[in-house]
Tab-separated table of C-alpha atoms and ligand atoms in Angstrom:
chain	number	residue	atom	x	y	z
Q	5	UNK	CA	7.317	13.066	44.505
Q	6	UNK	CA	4.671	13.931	46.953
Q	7	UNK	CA	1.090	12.632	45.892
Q	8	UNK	CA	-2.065	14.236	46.963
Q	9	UNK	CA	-2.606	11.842	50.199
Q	10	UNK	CA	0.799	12.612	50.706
Q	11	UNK	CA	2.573	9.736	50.218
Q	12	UNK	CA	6.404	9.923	48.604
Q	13	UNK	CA	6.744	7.689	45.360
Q	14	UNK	CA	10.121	7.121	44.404
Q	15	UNK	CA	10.254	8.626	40.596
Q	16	UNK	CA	12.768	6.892	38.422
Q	17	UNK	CA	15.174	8.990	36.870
Q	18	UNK	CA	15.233	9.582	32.964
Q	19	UNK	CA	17.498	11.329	30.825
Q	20	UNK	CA	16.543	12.587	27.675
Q	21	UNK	CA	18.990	13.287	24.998
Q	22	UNK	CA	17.831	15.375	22.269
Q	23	UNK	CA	19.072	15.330	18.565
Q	24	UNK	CA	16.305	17.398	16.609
Q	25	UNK	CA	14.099	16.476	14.222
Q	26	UNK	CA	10.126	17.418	13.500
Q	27	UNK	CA	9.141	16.502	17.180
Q	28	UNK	CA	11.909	19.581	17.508
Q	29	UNK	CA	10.389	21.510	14.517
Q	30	UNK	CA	8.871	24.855	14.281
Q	31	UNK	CA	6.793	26.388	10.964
Q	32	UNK	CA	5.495	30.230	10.787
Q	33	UNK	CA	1.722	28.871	10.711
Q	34	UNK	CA	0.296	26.431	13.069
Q	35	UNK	CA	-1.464	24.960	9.665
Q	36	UNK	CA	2.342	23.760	8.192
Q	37	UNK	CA	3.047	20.705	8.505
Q	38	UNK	CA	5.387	20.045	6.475
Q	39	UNK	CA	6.958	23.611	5.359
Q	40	UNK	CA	9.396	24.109	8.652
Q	41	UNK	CA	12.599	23.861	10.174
Q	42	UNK	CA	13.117	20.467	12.265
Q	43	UNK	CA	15.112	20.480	15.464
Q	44	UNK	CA	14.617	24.581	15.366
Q	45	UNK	CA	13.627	24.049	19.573
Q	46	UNK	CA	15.965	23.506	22.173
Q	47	UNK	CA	14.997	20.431	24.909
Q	48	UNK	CA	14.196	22.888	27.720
Q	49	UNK	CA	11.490	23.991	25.773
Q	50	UNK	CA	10.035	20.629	24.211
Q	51	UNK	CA	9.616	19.559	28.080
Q	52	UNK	CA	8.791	23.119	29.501
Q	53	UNK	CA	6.037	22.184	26.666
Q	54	UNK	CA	4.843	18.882	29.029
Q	55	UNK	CA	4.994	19.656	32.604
Q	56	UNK	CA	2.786	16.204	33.079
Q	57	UNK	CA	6.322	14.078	32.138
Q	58	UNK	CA	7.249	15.131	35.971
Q	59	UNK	CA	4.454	13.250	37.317
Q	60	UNK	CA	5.925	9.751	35.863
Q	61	UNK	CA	9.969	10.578	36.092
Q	62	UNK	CA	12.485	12.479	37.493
Q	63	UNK	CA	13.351	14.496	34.201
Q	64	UNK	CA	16.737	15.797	33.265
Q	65	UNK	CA	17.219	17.008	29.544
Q	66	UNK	CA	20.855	17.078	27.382
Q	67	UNK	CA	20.790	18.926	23.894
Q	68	UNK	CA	23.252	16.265	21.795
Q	69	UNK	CA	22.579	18.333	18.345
Q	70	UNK	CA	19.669	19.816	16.912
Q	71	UNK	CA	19.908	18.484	13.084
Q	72	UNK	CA	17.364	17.297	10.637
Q	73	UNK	CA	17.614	13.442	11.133
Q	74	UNK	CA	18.701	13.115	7.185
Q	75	UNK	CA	21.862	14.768	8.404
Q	76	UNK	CA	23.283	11.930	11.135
Q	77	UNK	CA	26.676	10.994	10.946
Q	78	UNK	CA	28.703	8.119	12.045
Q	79	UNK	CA	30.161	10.820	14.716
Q	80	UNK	CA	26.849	11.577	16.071
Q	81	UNK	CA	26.111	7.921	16.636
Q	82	UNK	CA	29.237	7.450	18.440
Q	83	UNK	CA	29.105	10.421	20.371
Q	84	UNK	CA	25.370	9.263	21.338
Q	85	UNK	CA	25.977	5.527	22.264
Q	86	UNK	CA	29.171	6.288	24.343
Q	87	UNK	CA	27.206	9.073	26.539
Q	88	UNK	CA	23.942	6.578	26.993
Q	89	UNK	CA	26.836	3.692	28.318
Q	90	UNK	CA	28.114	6.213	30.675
Q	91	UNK	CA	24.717	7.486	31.837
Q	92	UNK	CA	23.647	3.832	32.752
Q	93	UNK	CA	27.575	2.948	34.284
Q	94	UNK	CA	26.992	5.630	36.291
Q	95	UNK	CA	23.979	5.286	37.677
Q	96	UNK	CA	22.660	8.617	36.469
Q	97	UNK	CA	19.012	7.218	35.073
Q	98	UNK	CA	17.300	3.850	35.359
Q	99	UNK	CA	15.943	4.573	31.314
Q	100	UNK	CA	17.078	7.355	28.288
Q	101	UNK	CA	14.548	8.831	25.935
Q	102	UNK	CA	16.218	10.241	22.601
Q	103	UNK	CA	14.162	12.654	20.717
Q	104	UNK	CA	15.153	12.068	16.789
Q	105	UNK	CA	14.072	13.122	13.711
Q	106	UNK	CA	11.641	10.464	11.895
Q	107	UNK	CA	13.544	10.165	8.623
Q	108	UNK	CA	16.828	7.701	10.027
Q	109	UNK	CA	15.278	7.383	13.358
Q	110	UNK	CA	15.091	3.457	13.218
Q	111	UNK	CA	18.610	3.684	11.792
Q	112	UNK	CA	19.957	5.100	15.111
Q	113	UNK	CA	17.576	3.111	17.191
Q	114	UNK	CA	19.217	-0.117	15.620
Q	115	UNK	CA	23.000	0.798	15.949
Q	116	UNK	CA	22.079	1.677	19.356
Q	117	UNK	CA	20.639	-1.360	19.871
Q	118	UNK	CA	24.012	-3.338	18.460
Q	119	UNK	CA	26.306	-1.317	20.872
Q	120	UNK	CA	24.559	-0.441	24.301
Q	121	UNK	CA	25.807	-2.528	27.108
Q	122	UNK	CA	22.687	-2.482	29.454
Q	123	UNK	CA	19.386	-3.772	29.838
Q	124	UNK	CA	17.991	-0.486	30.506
Q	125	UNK	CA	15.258	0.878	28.422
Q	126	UNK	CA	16.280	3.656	25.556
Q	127	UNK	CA	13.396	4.427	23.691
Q	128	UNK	CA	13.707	6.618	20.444
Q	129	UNK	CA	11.009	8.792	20.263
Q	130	UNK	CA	9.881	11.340	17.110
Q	131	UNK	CA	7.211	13.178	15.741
Q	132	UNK	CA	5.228	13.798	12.394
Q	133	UNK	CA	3.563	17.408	13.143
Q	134	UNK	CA	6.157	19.749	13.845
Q	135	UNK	CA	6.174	21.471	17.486
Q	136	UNK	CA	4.293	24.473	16.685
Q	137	UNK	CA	1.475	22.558	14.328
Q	138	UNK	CA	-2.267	21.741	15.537
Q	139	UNK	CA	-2.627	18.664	16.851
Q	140	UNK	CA	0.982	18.695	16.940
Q	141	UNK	CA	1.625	14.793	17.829
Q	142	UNK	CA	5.166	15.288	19.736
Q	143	UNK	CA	3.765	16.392	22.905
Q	144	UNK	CA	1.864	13.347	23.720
Q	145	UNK	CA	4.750	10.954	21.947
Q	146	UNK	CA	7.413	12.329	24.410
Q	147	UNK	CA	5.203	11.900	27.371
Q	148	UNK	CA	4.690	8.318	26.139
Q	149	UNK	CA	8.440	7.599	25.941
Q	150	UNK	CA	9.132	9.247	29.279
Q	151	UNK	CA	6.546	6.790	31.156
Q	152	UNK	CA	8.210	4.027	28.838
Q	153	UNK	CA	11.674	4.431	29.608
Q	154	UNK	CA	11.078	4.691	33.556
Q	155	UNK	CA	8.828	1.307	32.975
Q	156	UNK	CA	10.947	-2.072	33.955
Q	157	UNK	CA	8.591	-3.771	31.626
Q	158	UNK	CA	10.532	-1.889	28.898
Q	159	UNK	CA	13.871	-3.861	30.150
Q	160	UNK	CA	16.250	-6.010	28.042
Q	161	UNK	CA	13.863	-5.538	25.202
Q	162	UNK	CA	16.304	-4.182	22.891
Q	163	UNK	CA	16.276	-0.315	21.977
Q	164	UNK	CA	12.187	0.540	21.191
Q	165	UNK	CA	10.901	3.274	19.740
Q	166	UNK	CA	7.824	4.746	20.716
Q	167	UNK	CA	5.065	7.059	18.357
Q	168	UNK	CA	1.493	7.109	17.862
Q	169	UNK	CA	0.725	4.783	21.461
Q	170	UNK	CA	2.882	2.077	19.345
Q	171	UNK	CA	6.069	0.136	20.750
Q	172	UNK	CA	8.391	-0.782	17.899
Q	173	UNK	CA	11.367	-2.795	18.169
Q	174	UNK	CA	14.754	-1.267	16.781
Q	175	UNK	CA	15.140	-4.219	14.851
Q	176	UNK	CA	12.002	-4.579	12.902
Q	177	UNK	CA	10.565	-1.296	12.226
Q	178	UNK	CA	11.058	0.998	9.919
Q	179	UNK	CA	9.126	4.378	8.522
Q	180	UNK	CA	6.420	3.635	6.068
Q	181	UNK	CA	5.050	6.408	5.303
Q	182	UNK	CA	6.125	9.864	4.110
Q	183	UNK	CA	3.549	12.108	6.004
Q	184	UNK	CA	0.766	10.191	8.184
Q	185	UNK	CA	1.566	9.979	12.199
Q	186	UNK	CA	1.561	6.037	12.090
Q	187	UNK	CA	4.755	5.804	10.126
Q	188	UNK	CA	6.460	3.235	12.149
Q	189	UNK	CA	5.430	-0.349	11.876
Q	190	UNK	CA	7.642	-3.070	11.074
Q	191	UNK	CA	5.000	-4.795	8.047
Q	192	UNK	CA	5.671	-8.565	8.686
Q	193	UNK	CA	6.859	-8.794	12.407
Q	194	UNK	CA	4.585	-6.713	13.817
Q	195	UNK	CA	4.659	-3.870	16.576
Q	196	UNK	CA	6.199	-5.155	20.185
Q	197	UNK	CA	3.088	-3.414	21.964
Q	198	UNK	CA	0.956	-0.933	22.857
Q	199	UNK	CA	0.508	2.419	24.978
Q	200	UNK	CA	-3.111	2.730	25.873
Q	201	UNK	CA	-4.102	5.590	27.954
Q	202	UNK	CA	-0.088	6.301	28.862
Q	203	UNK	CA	0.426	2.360	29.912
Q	204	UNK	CA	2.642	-0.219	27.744
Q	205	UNK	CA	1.780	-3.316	26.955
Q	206	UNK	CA	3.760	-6.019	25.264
Q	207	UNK	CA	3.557	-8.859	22.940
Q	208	UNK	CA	6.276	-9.583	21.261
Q	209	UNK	CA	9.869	-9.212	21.604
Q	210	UNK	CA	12.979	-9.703	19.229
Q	211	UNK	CA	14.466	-13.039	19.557
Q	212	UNK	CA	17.668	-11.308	17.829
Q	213	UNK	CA	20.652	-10.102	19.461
Q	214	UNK	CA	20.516	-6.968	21.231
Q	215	UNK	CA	22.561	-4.791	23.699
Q	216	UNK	CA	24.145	-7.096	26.538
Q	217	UNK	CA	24.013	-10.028	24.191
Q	218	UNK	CA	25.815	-8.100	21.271
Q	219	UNK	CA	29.570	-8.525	21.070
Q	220	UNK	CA	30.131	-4.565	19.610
Q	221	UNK	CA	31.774	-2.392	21.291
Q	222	UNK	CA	32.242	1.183	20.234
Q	223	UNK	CA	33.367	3.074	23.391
Q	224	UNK	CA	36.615	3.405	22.086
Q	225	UNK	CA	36.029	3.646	18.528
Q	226	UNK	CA	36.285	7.705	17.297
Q	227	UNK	CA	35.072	6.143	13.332
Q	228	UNK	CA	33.159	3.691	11.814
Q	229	UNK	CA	33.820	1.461	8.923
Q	230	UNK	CA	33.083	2.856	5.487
Q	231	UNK	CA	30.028	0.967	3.870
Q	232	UNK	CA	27.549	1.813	0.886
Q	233	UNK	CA	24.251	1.167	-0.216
Q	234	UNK	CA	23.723	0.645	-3.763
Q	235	UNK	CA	20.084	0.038	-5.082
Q	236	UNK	CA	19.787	-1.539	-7.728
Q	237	UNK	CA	17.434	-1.101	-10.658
Q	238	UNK	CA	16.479	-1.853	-14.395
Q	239	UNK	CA	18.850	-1.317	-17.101
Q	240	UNK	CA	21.551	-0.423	-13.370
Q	241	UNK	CA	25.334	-0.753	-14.024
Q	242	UNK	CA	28.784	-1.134	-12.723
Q	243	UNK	CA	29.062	2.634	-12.479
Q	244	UNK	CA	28.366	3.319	-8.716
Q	245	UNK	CA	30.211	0.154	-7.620
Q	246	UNK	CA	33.413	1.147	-8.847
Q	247	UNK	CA	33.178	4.475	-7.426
Q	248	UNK	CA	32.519	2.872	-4.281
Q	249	UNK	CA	35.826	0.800	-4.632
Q	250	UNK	CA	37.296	3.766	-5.770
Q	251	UNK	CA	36.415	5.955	-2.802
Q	252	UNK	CA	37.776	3.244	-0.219
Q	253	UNK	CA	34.328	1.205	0.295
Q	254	UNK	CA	34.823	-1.308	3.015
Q	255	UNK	CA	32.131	-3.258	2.336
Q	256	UNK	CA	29.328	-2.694	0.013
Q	257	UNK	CA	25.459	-3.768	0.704
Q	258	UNK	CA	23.213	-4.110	-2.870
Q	259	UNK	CA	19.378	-3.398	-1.991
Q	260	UNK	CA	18.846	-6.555	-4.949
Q	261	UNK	CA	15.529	-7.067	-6.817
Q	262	UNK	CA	13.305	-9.401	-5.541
Q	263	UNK	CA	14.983	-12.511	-3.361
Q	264	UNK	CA	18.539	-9.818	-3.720
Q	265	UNK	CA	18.997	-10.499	-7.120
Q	266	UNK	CA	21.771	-8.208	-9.042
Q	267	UNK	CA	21.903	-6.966	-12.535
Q	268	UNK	CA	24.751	-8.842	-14.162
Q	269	UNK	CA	26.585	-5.399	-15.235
Q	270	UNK	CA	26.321	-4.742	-10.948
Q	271	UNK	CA	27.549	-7.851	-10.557
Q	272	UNK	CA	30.753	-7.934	-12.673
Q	273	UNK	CA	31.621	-4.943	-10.307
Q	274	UNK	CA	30.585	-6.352	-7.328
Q	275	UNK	CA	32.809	-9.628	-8.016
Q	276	UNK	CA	35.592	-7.142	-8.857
Q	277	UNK	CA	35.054	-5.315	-5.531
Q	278	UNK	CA	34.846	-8.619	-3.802
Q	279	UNK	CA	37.760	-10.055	-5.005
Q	280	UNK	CA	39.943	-6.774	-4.128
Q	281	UNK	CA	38.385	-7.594	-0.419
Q	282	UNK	CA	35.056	-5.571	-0.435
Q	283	UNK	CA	32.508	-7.475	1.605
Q	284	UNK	CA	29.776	-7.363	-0.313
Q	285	UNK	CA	26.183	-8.327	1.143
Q	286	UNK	CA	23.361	-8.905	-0.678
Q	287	UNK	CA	19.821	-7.713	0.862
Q	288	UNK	CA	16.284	-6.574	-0.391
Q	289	UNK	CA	14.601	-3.640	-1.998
Q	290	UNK	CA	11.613	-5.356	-1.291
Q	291	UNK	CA	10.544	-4.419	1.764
Q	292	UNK	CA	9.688	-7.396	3.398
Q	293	UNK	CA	10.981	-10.936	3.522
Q	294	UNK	CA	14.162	-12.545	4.196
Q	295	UNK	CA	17.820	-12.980	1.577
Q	296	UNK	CA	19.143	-16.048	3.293
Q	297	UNK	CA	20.908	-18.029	0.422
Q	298	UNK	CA	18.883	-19.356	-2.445
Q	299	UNK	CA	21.006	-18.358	-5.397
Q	300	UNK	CA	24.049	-20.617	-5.574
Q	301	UNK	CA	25.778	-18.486	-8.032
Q	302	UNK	CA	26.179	-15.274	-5.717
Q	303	UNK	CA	27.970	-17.935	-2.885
Q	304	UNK	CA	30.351	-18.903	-5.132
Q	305	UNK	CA	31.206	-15.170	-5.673
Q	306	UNK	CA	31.531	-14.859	-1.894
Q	307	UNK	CA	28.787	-12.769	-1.775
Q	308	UNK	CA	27.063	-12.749	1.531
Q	309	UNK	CA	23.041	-12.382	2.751
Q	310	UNK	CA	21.167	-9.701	4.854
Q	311	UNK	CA	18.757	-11.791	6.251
Q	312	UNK	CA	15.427	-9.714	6.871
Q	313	UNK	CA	17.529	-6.737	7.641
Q	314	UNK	CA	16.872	-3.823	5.418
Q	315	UNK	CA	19.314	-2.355	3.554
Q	316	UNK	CA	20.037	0.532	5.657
Q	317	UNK	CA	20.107	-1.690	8.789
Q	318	UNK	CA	22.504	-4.067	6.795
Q	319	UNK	CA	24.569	-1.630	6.544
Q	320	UNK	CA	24.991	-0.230	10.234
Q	321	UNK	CA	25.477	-4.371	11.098
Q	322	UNK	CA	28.109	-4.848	8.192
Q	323	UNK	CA	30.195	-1.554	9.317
Q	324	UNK	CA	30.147	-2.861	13.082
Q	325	UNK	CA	31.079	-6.821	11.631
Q	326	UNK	CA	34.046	-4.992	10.214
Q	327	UNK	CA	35.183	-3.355	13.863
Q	328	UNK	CA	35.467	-7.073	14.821
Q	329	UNK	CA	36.515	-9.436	11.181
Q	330	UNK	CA	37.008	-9.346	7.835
Q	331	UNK	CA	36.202	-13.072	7.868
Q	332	UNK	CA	33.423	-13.527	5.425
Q	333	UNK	CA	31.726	-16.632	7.513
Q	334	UNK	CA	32.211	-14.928	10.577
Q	335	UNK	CA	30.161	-11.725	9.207
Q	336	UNK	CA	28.207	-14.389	7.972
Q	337	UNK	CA	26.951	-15.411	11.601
Q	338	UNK	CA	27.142	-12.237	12.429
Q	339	UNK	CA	23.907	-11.779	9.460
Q	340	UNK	CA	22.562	-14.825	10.764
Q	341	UNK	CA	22.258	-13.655	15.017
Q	342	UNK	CA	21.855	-10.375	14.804
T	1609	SIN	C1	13.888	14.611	10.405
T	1609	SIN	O1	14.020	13.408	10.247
T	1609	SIN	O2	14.679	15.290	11.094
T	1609	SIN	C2	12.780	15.342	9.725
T	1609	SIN	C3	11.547	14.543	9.585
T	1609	SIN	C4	10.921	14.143	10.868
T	1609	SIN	O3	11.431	14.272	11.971
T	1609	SIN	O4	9.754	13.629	10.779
């Protein structure tokens, strides 16, 4: 690019690979917000939408899907993570921005973050207002994640996501709140840094392991693992666990009460399951805090711990463990690094 005294900058290259979603979204009245259809625009017109990304990157767009984020699949997710490896490989961008629907945003930002093999940044990036709303908030989110993803500060930091000037880890964060533009936060850990007038600034980073230091690999995998979620609740049962075990569950993680403490009609299924070779790990409905242990009684079932991993993020790590082991103590570690 040319400045105005002339001078060439070098722009670096960013691909953006767009899935859908509000940021996507389009309503008959600029007033909806939340009567619309998300991922109704293509990518040519989201960035046709912010001519200003041009003056921080070398842009190219790549419509992926265009989906309401409470419809990703497994499929999706694989087709997504093996395109990003071959975009960095190649040399095609120094940094990916994928535009995603808000609602399992932080789902895909944290499998992506288990099973892409470069430092590179890829920053998720989402919206509250759909496209067409006032004071639509995508516009100045996707700019944000452009300028991110071309920043070398943004490096080896793990997958971030980036809304409302915020930089979230993949990790951590997670969507808090059903309507308001700050959604993302991650409570207890706190937000990896800032965007202040378009520039990032960091504070923290994950000490967990991300990307290079991950030992999935998925390029060659064409499924996943099958794993549920079960939450449990008052008066909950051994119903939805043996359907699991009927259905050909692979590994079941129970969102417990409190410190991931199971109703004992759950857990005469879940030591049924386990004992037919279900892995079954025990997290948090909580919210916030860590399952590491602490009731002797589930570890002599052979029931294993989330750590501070929520239960949908248990999940994604439990379904990769099980591309690698089926030994419990290795998924174990696996809990325990990751
Ligand atoms: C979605 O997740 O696709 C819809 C909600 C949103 O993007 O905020």
């Amino acid at each position: 690019m040319k400045t105005a005294e002339g001078t060439i900058i070098q722009l670096p290259k960013v691909k953006i690979l767009a899935t859908g979603g509000t940021i996507a979204g389009s309503a008959l009245l600029k007033t909806q917000m939340s009567e619309y259809k998300a991922g109704a625009i293509g990518i040519q017109t989201l960035l046709d939408a912010v001519p200003q990304v041009k003056d921080h990157a070398d842009v190219s767009g790549e419509q992926i899907c265009q989906i309401s984020s409470n419809n990703i699949t497994d499929g999706i997710w694989l087709q997504i993570a093996k395109k990003v490896n071959a975009i960095f490989n190649n040399g095609e961008a120094e940094g990916i921005v994928i535009t995603h629907g808000t609602d399992t945003l932080e789902e895909t930002a944290y499998f992506l973050n288990l099973v892409i093999k470069s430092t590179n940044p890829v920053v998720l990036v989402g919206a509250m207002r759909p496209a067409t709303a006032i004071s639509a908030d995508g516009p100045i989110n996707l700019l944000n994640a452009v300028r991110l993803a071309g920043n070398p500060l943004a490096k080896n930091k793990g997958v971030l996501i980036a809304m409302n000037d915020e930089i979230n880890g993949a990790r951590d964060a997670t969507k808090t709140n059903t309507s308001h533009v700050n959604t993302f936060r991650a409570p207890e850990l706190g937000y990896m840094g800032y965007i202040n007038n378009g520039e990032a600034f960091f504070y923290n980073a994950s000490l967990r392991k991300h990307t290079l230091s991950s030992e999935f690999v998925v390029n060659d995998l064409d499924k996943l693992p099958y794993v549920e979620i079960i939450y449990g609740h008052a008066n909950d049962s051994r119903i939805l666990v043996d359907a699991a075990v009927e259905a050909g569950v692979r590994g079941i993680i129970y969102a417990g009460m409190g410190n991931g403490s199971i109703h004992e009609k759950a857990e005469e299924g879940l030591i049924a399951a386990q004992k037919k070779g279900v892995v079954i790990v025990r997290s948090s409905r909580c919210g916030n805090g860590t399952v590491k242990g602490g009731q002797v009684k589930y570890s002599k079932e052979n029931f294993l711990t989330g750590d501070s991993l929520s239960p949908q993020k248990a999940r994604i790590l439990l379904s990769l463990a099980l591309t690698k082991t089926n030994k419990l103590d290795e998924i174990q570690r696996m809990f325990n690094e990751y």
